[in-house]
XYZ file of C-alpha atoms in Angstrom:
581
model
C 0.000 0.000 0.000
C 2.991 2.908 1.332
C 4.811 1.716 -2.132
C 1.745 2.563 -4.733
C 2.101 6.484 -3.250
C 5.466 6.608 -5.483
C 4.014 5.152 -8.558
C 3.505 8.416 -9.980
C 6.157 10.241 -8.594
C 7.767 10.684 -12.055
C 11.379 12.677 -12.129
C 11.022 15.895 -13.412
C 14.358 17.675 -15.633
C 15.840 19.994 -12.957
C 16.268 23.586 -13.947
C 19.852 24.716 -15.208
C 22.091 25.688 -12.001
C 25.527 27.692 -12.558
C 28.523 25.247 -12.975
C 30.761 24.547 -9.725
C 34.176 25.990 -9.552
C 37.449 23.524 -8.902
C 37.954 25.400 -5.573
C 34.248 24.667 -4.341
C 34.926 20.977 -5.895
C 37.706 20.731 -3.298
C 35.767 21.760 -0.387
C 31.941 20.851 0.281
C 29.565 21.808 -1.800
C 25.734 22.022 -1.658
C 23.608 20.260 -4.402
C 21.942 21.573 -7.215
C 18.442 22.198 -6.689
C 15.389 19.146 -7.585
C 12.764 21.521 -9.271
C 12.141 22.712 -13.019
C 13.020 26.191 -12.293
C 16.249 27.652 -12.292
C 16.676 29.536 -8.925
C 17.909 33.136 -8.800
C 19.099 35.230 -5.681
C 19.501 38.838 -4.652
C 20.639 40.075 -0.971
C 18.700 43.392 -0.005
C 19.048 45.407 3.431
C 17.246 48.449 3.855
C 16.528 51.117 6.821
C 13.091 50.077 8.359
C 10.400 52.905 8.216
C 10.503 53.617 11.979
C 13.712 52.699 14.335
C 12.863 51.301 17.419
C 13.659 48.926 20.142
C 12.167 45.847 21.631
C 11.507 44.604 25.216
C 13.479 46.290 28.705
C 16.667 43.779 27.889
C 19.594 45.531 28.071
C 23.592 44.797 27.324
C 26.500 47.374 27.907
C 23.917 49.654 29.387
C 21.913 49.660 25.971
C 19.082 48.050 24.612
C 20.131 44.606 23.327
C 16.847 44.434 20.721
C 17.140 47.084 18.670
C 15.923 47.467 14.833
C 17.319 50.274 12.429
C 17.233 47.861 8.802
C 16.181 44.517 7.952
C 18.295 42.629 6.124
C 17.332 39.277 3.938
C 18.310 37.248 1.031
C 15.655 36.133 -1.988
C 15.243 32.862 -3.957
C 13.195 33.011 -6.719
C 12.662 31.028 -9.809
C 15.014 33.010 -12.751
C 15.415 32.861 -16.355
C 18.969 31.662 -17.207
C 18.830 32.630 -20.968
C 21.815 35.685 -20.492
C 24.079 32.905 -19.399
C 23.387 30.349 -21.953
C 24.696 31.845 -25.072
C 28.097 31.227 -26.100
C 29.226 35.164 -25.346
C 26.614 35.241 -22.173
C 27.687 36.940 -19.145
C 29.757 34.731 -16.349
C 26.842 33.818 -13.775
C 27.616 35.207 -10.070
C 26.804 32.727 -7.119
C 26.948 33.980 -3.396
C 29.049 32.772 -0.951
C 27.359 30.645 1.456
C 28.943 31.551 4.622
C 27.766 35.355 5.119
C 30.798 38.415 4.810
C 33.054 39.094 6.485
C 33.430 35.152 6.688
C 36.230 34.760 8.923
C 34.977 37.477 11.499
C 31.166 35.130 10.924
C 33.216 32.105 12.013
C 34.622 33.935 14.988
C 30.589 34.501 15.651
C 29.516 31.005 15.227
C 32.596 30.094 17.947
C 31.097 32.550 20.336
C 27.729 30.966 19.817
C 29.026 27.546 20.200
C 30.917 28.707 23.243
C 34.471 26.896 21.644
C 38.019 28.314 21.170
C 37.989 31.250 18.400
C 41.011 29.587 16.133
C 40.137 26.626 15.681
C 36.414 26.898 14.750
C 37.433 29.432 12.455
C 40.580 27.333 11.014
C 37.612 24.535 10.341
C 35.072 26.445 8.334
C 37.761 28.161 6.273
C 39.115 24.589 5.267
C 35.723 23.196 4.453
C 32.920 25.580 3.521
C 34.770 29.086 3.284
C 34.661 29.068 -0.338
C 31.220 26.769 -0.526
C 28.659 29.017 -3.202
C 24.538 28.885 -3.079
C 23.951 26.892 -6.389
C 21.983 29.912 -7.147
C 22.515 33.073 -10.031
C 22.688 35.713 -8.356
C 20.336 39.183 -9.137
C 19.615 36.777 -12.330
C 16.354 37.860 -14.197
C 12.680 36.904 -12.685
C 11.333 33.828 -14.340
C 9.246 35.342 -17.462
C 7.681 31.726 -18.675
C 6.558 28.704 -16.627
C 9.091 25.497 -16.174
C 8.309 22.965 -18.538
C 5.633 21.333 -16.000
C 2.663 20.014 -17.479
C 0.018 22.578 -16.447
C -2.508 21.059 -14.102
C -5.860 21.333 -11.975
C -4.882 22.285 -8.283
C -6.600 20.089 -5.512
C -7.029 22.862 -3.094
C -9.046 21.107 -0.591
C -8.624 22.958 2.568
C -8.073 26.664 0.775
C -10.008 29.428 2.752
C -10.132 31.416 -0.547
C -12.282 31.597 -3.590
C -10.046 30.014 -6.389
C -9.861 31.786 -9.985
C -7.793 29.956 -12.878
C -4.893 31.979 -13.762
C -4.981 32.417 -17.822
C -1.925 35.077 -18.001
C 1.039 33.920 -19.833
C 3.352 35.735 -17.662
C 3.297 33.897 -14.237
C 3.552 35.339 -11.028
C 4.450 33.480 -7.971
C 3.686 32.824 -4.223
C 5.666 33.816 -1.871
C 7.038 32.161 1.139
C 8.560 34.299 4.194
C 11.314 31.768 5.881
C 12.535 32.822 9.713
C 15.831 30.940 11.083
C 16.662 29.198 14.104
C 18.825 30.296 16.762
C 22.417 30.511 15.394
C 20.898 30.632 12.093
C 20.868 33.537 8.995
C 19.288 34.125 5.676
C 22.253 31.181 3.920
C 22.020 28.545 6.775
C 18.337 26.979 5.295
C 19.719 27.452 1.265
C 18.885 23.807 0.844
C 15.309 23.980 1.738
C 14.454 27.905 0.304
C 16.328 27.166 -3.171
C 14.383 24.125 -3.383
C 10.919 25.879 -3.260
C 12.291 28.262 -5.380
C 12.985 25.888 -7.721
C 9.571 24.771 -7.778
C 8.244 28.121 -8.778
C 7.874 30.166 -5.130
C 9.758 33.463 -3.798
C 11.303 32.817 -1.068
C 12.247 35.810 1.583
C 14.952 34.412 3.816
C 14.876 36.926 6.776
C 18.288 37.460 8.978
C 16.977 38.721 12.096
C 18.749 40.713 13.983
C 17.508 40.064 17.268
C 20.199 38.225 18.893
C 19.216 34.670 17.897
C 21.609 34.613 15.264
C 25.375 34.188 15.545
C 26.701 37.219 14.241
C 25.282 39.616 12.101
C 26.229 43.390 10.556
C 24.452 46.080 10.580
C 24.828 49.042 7.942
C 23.982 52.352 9.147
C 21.658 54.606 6.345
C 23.194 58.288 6.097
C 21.039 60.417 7.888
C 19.142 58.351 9.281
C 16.971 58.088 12.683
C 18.688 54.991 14.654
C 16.400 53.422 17.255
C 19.294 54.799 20.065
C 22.050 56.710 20.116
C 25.426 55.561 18.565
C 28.891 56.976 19.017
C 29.562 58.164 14.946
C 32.516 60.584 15.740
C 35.206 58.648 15.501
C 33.545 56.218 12.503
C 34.562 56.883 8.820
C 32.769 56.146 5.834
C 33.681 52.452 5.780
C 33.151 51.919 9.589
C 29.239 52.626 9.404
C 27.781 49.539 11.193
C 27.607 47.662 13.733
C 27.543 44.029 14.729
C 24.810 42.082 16.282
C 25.798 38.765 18.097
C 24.147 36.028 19.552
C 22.327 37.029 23.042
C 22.487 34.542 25.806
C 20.094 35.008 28.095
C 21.621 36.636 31.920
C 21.864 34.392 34.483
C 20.217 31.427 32.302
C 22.232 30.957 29.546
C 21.265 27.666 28.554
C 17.190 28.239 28.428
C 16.987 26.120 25.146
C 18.044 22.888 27.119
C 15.237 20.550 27.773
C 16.323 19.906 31.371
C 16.891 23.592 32.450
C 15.738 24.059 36.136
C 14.764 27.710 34.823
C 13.445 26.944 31.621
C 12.675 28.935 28.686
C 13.661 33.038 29.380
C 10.662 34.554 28.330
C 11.447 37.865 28.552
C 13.914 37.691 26.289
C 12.482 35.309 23.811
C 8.957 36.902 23.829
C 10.343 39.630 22.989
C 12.913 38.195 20.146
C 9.254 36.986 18.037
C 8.015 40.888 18.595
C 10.879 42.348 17.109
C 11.286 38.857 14.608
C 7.762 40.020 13.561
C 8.424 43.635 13.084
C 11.102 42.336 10.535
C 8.958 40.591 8.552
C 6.183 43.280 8.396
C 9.297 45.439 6.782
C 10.152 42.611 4.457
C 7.072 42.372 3.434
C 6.839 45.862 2.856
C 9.556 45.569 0.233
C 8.218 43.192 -1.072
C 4.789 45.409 -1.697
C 7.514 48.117 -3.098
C 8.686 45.785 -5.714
C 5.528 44.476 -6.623
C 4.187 47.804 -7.041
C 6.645 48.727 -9.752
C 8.991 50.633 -6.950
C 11.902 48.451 -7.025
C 14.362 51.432 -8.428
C 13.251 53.112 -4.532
C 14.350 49.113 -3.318
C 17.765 49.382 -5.353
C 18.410 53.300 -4.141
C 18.039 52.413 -0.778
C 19.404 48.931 -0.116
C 22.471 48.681 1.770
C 24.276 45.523 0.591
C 26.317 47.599 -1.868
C 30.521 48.054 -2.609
C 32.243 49.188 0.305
C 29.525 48.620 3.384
C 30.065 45.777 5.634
C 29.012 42.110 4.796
C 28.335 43.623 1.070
C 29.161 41.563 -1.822
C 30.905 44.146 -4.821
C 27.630 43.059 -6.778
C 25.138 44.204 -4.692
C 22.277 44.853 -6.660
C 23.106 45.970 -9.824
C 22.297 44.563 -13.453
C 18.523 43.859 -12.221
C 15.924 44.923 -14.356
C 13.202 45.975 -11.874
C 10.276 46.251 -14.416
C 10.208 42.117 -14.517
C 9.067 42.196 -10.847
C 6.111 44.445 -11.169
C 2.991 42.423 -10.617
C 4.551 39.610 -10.634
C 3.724 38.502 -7.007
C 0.927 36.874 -4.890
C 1.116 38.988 -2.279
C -2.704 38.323 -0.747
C -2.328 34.558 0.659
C 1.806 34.113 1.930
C 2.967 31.241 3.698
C 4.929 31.840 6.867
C 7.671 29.211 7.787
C 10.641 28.635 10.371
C 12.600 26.270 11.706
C 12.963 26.160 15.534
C 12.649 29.131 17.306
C 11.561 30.254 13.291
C 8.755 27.772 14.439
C 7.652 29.115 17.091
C 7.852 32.918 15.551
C 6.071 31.469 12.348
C 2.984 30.219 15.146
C 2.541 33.761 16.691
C 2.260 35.462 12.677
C -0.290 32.389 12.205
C -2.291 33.428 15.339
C -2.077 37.037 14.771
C -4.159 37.405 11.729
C -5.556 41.158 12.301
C -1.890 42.141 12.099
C -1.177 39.641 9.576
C -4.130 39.164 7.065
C -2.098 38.460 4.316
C -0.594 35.378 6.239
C -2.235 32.103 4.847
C -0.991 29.360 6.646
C 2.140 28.087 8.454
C 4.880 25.690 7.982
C 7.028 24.765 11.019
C 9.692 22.982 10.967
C 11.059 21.122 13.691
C 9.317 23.761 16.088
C 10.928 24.998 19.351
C 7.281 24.520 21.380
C 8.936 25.433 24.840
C 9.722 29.230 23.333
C 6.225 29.490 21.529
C 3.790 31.480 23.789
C 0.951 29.923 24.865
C -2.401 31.553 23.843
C -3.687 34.243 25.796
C 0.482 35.187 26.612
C 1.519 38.212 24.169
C -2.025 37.889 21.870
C -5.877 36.271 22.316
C -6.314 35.432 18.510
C -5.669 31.821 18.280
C -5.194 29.461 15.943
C -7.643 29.454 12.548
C -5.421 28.936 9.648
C -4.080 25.874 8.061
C -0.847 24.114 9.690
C 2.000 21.335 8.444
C 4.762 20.427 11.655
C 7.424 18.760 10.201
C 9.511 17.366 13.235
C 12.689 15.362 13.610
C 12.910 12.418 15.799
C 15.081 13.700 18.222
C 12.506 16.458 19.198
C 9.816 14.086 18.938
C 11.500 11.776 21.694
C 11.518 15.430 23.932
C 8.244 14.924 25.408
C 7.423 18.752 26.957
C 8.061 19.802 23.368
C 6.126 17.459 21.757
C 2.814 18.021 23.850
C 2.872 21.863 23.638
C 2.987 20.651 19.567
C 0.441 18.836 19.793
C -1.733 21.310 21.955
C -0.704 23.890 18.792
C -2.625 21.323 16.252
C -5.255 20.772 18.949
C -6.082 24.785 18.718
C -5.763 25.230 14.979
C -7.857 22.009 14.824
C -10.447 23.615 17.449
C -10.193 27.001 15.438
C -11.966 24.733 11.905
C -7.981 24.964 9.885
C -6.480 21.516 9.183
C -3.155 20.769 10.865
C -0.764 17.820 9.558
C 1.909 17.338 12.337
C 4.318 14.308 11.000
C 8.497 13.304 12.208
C 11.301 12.220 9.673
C 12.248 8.895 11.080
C 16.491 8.933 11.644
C 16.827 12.504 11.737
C 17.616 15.529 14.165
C 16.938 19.049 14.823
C 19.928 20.427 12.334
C 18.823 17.637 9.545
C 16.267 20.486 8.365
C 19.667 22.752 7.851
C 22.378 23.257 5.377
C 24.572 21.842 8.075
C 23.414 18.686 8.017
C 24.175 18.678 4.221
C 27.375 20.011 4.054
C 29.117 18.144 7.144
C 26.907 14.413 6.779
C 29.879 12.583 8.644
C 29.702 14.962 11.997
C 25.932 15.070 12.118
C 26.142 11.102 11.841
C 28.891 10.322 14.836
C 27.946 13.357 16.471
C 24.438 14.050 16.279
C 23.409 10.320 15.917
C 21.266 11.440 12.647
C 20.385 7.866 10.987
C 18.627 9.332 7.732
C 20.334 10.454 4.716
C 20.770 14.610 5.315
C 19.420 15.285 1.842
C 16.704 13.179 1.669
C 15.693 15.050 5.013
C 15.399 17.959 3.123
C 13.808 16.321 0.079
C 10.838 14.821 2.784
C 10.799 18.462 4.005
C 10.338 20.185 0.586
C 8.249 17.669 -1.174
C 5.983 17.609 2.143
C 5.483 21.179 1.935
C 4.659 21.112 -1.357
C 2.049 18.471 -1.161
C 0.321 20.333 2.254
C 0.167 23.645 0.005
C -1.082 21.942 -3.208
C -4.364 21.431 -0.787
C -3.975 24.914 1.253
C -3.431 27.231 -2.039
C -5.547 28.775 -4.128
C -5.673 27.547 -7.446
C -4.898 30.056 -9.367
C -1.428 29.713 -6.979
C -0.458 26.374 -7.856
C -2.478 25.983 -11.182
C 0.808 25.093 -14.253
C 3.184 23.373 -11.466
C 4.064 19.733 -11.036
C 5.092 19.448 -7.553
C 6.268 16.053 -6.624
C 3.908 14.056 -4.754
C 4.880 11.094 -2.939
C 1.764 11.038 -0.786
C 3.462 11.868 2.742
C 0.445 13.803 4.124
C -1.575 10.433 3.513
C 0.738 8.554 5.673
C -1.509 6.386 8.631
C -1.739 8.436 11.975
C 0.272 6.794 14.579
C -1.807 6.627 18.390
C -0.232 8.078 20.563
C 1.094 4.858 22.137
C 2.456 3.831 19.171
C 5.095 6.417 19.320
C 8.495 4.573 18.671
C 11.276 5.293 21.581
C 13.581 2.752 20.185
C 15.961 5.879 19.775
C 15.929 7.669 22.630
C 18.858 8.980 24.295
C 19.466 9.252 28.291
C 18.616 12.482 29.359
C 21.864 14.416 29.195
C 21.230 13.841 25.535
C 17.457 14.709 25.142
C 16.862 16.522 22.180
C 20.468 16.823 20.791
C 21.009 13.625 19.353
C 19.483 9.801 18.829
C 20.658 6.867 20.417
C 21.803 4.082 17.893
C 21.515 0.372 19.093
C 24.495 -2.025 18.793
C 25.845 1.483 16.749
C 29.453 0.283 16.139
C 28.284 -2.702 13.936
C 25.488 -1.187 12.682
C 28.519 0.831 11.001
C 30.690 -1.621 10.287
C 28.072 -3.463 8.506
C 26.945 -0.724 6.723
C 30.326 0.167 5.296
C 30.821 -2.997 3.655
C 27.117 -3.688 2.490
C 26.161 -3.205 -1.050
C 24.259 -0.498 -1.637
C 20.361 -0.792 -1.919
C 18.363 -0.764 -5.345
C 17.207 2.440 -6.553
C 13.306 1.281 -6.441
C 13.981 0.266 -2.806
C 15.388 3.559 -1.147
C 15.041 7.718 -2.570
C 17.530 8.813 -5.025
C 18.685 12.527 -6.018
C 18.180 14.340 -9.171
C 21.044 12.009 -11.138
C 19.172 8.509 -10.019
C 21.752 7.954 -7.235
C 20.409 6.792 -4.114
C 20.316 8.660 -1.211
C 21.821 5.982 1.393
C 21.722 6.574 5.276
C 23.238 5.267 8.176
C 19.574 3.244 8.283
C 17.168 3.327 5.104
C 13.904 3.857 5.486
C 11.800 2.186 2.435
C 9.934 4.055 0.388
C 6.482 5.159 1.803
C 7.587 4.855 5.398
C 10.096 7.326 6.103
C 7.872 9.343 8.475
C 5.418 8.953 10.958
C 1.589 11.021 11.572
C 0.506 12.260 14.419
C -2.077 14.953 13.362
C -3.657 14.587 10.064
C -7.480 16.100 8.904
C -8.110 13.665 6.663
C -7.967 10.831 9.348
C -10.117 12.911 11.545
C -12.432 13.225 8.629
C -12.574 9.197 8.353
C -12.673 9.054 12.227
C -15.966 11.075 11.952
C -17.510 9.124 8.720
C -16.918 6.265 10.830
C -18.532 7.460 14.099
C -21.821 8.204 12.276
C -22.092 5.617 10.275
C -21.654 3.756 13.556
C -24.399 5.966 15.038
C -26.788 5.205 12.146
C -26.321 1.178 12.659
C -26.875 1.644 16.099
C -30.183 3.646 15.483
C -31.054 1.219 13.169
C -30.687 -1.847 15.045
C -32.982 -0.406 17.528
């Protein structure tokens, strides 16, 4: 039965991605993207229309949350016809690890609480020179992929659905919020693949202290949200630097077995000033669809000679291809981790988010999500997918307050699909877990192949907002469907704990049985048939540490169609009954 979901699951010809360089050959390198699109990016930071800070949290005797510009990176689906031609222009990828990269890796040590030298001496020998397989400020997509135009099976959209007829397609958009430690490169994987498969994709780098390091450029003239010391800056000393915030007196609130628990101050007010980033993204975003996006290119900040700024910045884009070309009126918010729980407040908050249409969370932090009634008293009423690893399943405070988030967008009438990736952990959702395999593996314990995490993750998503969208959203793409969301709801006493670790372990990482010859074994075994396991974009199978067959490589815990057959079943029961007496 789990093997006739893949029947149809035809492979698709994968857009054209720019060719690797020897030097990224030598070091790790992330894949080329799945989908028919080619995927385009551009970097824009901009001041926000009104400075201001966040919350009573101070550092250095100033406010720690503070927002003066917004700063995120764009996928989107891109027409590669400049670079084809014999004489076509070179195509421009960005570097994956954000600029200044060796002063990031100093940031990432500080967030990982290790020597400076080292952690830096690492990244620069593996991924200092890795590129997003992406072209960068490449033009918008002006004709569909080759996909086979289809009807849309929109079941569960709240909106009235109208066939789009226009030749010139415009495209959802998705608004992606990291994890802590995270920034707008660290989730490429996963926001390049829906970009491939014809969706804008904003990848927001907040700046509230969640992520490991991030730069600031300062507008000229502008109104900062406090005061800065500018005498003794020149020209190319106009930012400053934003680093990870641990929390005073509790600085490890993310671990499950913290006596304190979860800092709420801080982190409650982190998603207020997460979400006041995103309202100024998607402000641009309004600018650009408007026709505006000259105002966009004068004002953006990631430009030759400010701080993190490639020499590129934003120039060659035509900015007449992006007017009207996006669905602005039904977005989908998504995050991974404390993104997660950020991505649950925008769902709930729907009077200050209307154009919000449902939620994707991935691997959700649930302990740093506030519970209703705690910073709002809208809950829950719009459609949900959780897409959890196995480690954070086996965390059983954070699974319940997940499962009491499906249980109110259930009780507000939106369907909610909550489902784990079998083998994996909390970074398998991450470009980490792609580009260092080996350390997640003996580190981590992550049994499931890293990019097939992130193919379940994409192809998932896909297949929840093939039923969420409007039509006239989804209407001429050919999103893989492998049938996930139909996958049989586990009861709740069904839930595997094979896996889990002690407790000084909870959350972090699996626990393998008989582990050393599980790995001895699988060096030496042959590797499985291509119609038993997943394979990439080239037919090559995507082999794990453990391989999950086709059609069960996650498990259900939430799904509305189940409830739906729970129901049928209940009054058909009902009607026997009434007729037998």
């Amino acid at each position: 039965m789990e093997g006739e979901k893949h029947r149809n699951n035809q492979r698709r010809r994968p857009g054209l991605s720019p060719p690797h360089t020897l030097r990224e050959r030598l070091f790790h390198t992330l894949p080329n993207y799945s989908g028919p699109y080619s995927v385009g990016i551009l970097e824009i930071e901009v001041p926000v229309r009104e400075s201001r800070t966040f919350g009573r949290i101070k550092r250095n005797h100033d406010y720690a949350l503070r927002m003066d510009t917004v700063l995120f990176s764009i996928f989107y689906p891109c027409d590669t016809s400049s670079y084809e031609s014999k004489h076509g222009k070179k195509p421009s990828k960005p570097t994956w690890l954000p600029r200044p990269r060796a002063l990031t890796s100093k940031g990432y040590a500080k967030f990982f609480n290790v020597p400076h030298l080292p952690v830096t001496a690492y990244i620069a020998a593996t991924t200092m020179f890795t590129k997003i397989p992406a072209f960068r400020n490449a033009k918008l997509a002006g004709d569909r992929s080759d996909a086979t135009p289809r009807q849309s099976s929109s079941a569960y959209s709240q909106e009235t659905c109208v066939e789009n007829e226009e030749e010139t397609p415009k495209f959802p958009v998705i608004i992606f919020s990291h994890g802590l430690g995270g920034s707008r490169t660290c989730y490429s994987a996963v926001c390049g693949e829906m970009a491939s498969n014809g969706f804008v994709v904003v990848a927001m780098e907040h700046r509230d202290g969640s992520g490991a390091r991030s730069y600031v450029n300062i507008p000229e003239g502008g109104q900062l949200a406090t005061d800065l010391n500018l005498d003794n800056k020149t020209d190319a000393q106009r930012h400053y630097m934003v680093d990870y915030i641990f929390p005073k007196d509790n600085a490890q609130d993310t671990s499950p077995h913290n006596a304190r628990g979860v800092d709420t101050e801080l982190r409650h007010a982190q998603i207020e000033m997460r979400m006041s980033e995103i309202e100024e993204a998607y402000y641009v975003l309004e600018l650009l669809n408007n026709g505006q996006g000259d105002l966009v290119y004068k004002n953006n900040l990631r430009k030759k000679g400010n701080a993190g700024s490639s020499s590129k910045g934003l120039e060659g884009i035509d900015w007449s291809d992006w007017e009207g070309r996006l669905l602005l009126r039904n977005v989908t918010a998504m995050g991974h981790s404390f993104g997660g729980a950020t991505t649950v407040e925008i769902v709930r908050q729907s009077d200050r988010f209307p154009y919000i249409g449902q939620g994707i969370l991935l691997d959700a932090w649930g302990q740093a999500t506030p519970k209703f009634g705690e910073v709002t008293h809208q809950s829950l009423r719009k459609p949900l997918l959780a897409i959890n690893s196995e480690a954070f399943m086996l965390w059983p405070e954070n699974f319940q307050r997940l499962c009491d988030i499906g249980k109110e967008a259930r009780d507000g009438g939106a369907p909610c699909w909550m489902m784990t990736i079998k083998g994996s952990t909390h970074l398998s959702q991450t470009d980490f877990a792609v580009l260092y395999p080996q350390w997640m593996s003996i580190l981590m314990k992550t049994m499931v192949n890293p990019r097939r995490a992130v193919y379940l993750t994409v192809n998932s998503s896909l297949e929840f907002l093939s039923q969420v969208l409007p039509s006239d959203y989804t209407a001429g793409n050919t999103w893989m469907n492998e049938g996930i969301l139909r996958t049989k709801v586990l009861v709740a006493d069904e839930i595997p704990r094979d896996h889990s670790p002690n407790d000084k372990w909870m959350a972090s990482r699996l626990r393998i049985p008989n582990e050393l010859w599980l790995r001895i074994t699988n060096y030496f075994r042959r590797k499985p048939k291509t119609t038993v396991v997943a394979t990439d974009i080239k037919g090559r199978p995507l082999i794990g540490l453990v391989n999950f067959a086709l059609g069960s490589e996650v498990w259900m815990h939430l799904s509305p169609d189940q409830e739906k057959k729970a129901v049928t079943s209940d009054l058909i029961e009902s009607d026997n009954h009434a007729q037998r007496e």
